[in-house]
mmCIF file of C-alpha atoms in Angstrom:
data_model
loop_
_atom_site.group_PDB
_atom_site.id
_atom_site.type_symbol
_atom_site.label_atom_id
_atom_site.label_comp_id
_atom_site.label_asym_id
_atom_site.label_seq_id
_atom_site.Cartn_x
_atom_site.Cartn_y
_atom_site.Cartn_z
ATOM 1 C CA GLU D 166 0.000 0.000 0.000
ATOM 2 C CA GLU D 167 2.813 2.398 0.904
ATOM 3 C CA ILE D 168 4.719 1.646 -2.303
ATOM 4 C CA HIS D 169 1.579 2.177 -4.390
ATOM 5 C CA LYS D 170 1.090 5.603 -2.786
ATOM 6 C CA LYS D 171 4.691 6.673 -3.483
ATOM 7 C CA VAL D 172 5.290 5.466 -7.045
ATOM 8 C CA ASN D 173 3.347 5.789 -10.254
ATOM 9 C CA THR D 174 4.698 2.533 -11.659
ATOM 10 C CA PRO D 175 2.982 -0.814 -12.255
ATOM 11 C CA LEU D 176 4.157 -3.341 -9.681
ATOM 12 C CA VAL D 177 5.077 -7.024 -10.067
ATOM 13 C CA LEU D 178 4.300 -9.790 -7.588
ATOM 14 C CA HIS D 179 7.130 -12.309 -7.896
ATOM 15 C CA GLY D 180 5.621 -15.477 -6.555
ATOM 16 C CA GLY D 181 1.941 -16.000 -5.920
ATOM 17 C CA THR D 182 2.318 -19.259 -4.012
ATOM 18 C CA GLY D 183 0.209 -19.336 -0.864
ATOM 19 C CA ILE D 184 -1.629 -16.103 -1.609
ATOM 20 C CA SER D 185 -5.416 -16.226 -1.285
ATOM 21 C CA ASP D 186 -7.791 -15.027 -3.985
ATOM 22 C CA GLU D 187 -8.708 -12.056 -1.795
ATOM 23 C CA GLN D 188 -5.032 -11.144 -1.330
ATOM 24 C CA PHE D 189 -4.483 -11.297 -5.107
ATOM 25 C CA GLN D 190 -7.432 -8.966 -5.632
ATOM 26 C CA ARG D 191 -6.158 -6.549 -2.993
ATOM 27 C CA ALA D 192 -2.685 -6.542 -4.556
ATOM 28 C CA ILE D 193 -4.229 -5.724 -7.935
ATOM 29 C CA SER D 194 -6.219 -2.880 -6.361
ATOM 30 C CA LEU D 195 -2.915 -1.524 -5.030
ATOM 31 C CA GLY D 196 -1.179 -1.367 -8.405
ATOM 32 C CA VAL D 197 0.155 -4.875 -9.007
ATOM 33 C CA ARG D 198 -0.081 -5.509 -12.762
ATOM 34 C CA LYS D 199 1.979 -8.688 -13.212
ATOM 35 C CA ILE D 200 1.613 -11.760 -11.024
ATOM 36 C CA ASN D 201 3.746 -14.867 -11.441
ATOM 37 C CA ILE D 202 1.809 -18.113 -11.021
ATOM 38 C CA ALA D 203 4.331 -20.647 -12.340
ATOM 39 C CA THR D 204 4.411 -22.848 -9.237
ATOM 40 C CA ALA D 205 0.614 -23.110 -9.188
ATOM 41 C CA SER D 206 0.703 -23.996 -12.891
ATOM 42 C CA PHE D 207 3.367 -26.664 -12.332
ATOM 43 C CA ASP D 208 1.395 -28.086 -9.395
ATOM 44 C CA SER D 209 -1.739 -28.243 -11.528
ATOM 45 C CA LEU D 210 0.200 -29.934 -14.342
ATOM 46 C CA ALA D 211 1.568 -32.527 -11.907
ATOM 47 C CA SER D 212 -1.860 -33.177 -10.417
ATOM 48 C CA TYR D 213 -3.453 -33.738 -13.826
ATOM 49 C CA ALA D 214 -0.540 -35.965 -14.899
ATOM 50 C CA LYS D 215 -0.784 -38.042 -11.711
ATOM 51 C CA THR D 216 -4.526 -38.511 -12.141
ATOM 52 C CA TYR D 217 -3.973 -39.572 -15.750
ATOM 53 C CA CYS D 218 -1.211 -42.050 -14.852
ATOM 54 C CA ASP D 219 -3.146 -43.452 -11.885
ATOM 55 C CA ASN D 220 -6.049 -44.296 -14.196
ATOM 56 C CA LYS D 221 -4.080 -45.814 -17.074
ATOM 57 C CA GLU D 222 -2.446 -49.211 -17.157
ATOM 58 C CA LYS D 223 -0.153 -48.024 -19.934
ATOM 59 C CA ALA D 224 0.378 -44.292 -20.397
ATOM 60 C CA ASN D 225 0.467 -42.749 -23.849
ATOM 61 C CA TYR D 226 2.940 -39.883 -24.335
ATOM 62 C CA PHE D 227 0.578 -37.764 -26.430
ATOM 63 C CA GLU D 228 -2.370 -38.265 -24.093
ATOM 64 C CA LEU D 229 -0.159 -37.443 -21.105
ATOM 65 C CA SER D 230 1.151 -34.296 -22.806
ATOM 66 C CA ALA D 231 -2.390 -33.173 -23.627
ATOM 67 C CA CYS D 232 -3.381 -33.837 -20.026
ATOM 68 C CA GLU D 233 -0.488 -31.714 -18.742
ATOM 69 C CA VAL D 234 -1.432 -28.853 -21.060
ATOM 70 C CA GLU D 235 -5.008 -29.096 -19.772
ATOM 71 C CA GLY D 236 -3.748 -28.866 -16.188
ATOM 72 C CA VAL D 237 -1.864 -25.644 -16.896
ATOM 73 C CA TYR D 238 -4.783 -24.283 -18.934
ATOM 74 C CA GLN D 239 -7.243 -24.859 -16.086
ATOM 75 C CA ASN D 240 -4.924 -23.153 -13.595
ATOM 76 C CA VAL D 241 -4.444 -20.111 -15.827
ATOM 77 C CA LYS D 242 -8.187 -19.969 -16.515
ATOM 78 C CA ARG D 243 -8.881 -19.976 -12.761
ATOM 79 C CA HIS D 244 -6.403 -17.185 -12.147
ATOM 80 C CA ILE D 245 -7.850 -15.094 -14.977
ATOM 81 C CA LYS D 246 -11.176 -15.230 -13.124
ATOM 82 C CA VAL D 247 -9.544 -14.417 -9.780
ATOM 83 C CA PHE D 248 -7.751 -11.451 -11.347
ATOM 84 C CA ASN D 249 -11.017 -10.229 -12.929
ATOM 85 C CA MET D 250 -9.445 -10.381 -16.387
ATOM 86 C CA GLU D 251 -12.313 -12.166 -18.170
#
């Protein structure tokens, strides 16, 4: 809040891990314009991949890759909603 009051520059949040949706929204209201969500995307990818592998006797590379992309896509889609960027 103090930084936002003193500078007229868009701010960056390096690392969104562990931040609630409400905290993201507050940060945006205080001038944050770039938020890194890589860890959440990687976690989502891993979760989708694990679910895929747990339910397949024999994994297929292309199906697994598509599943991983879907995991990242769903995470980004969720954050777009949280950030009110729809």
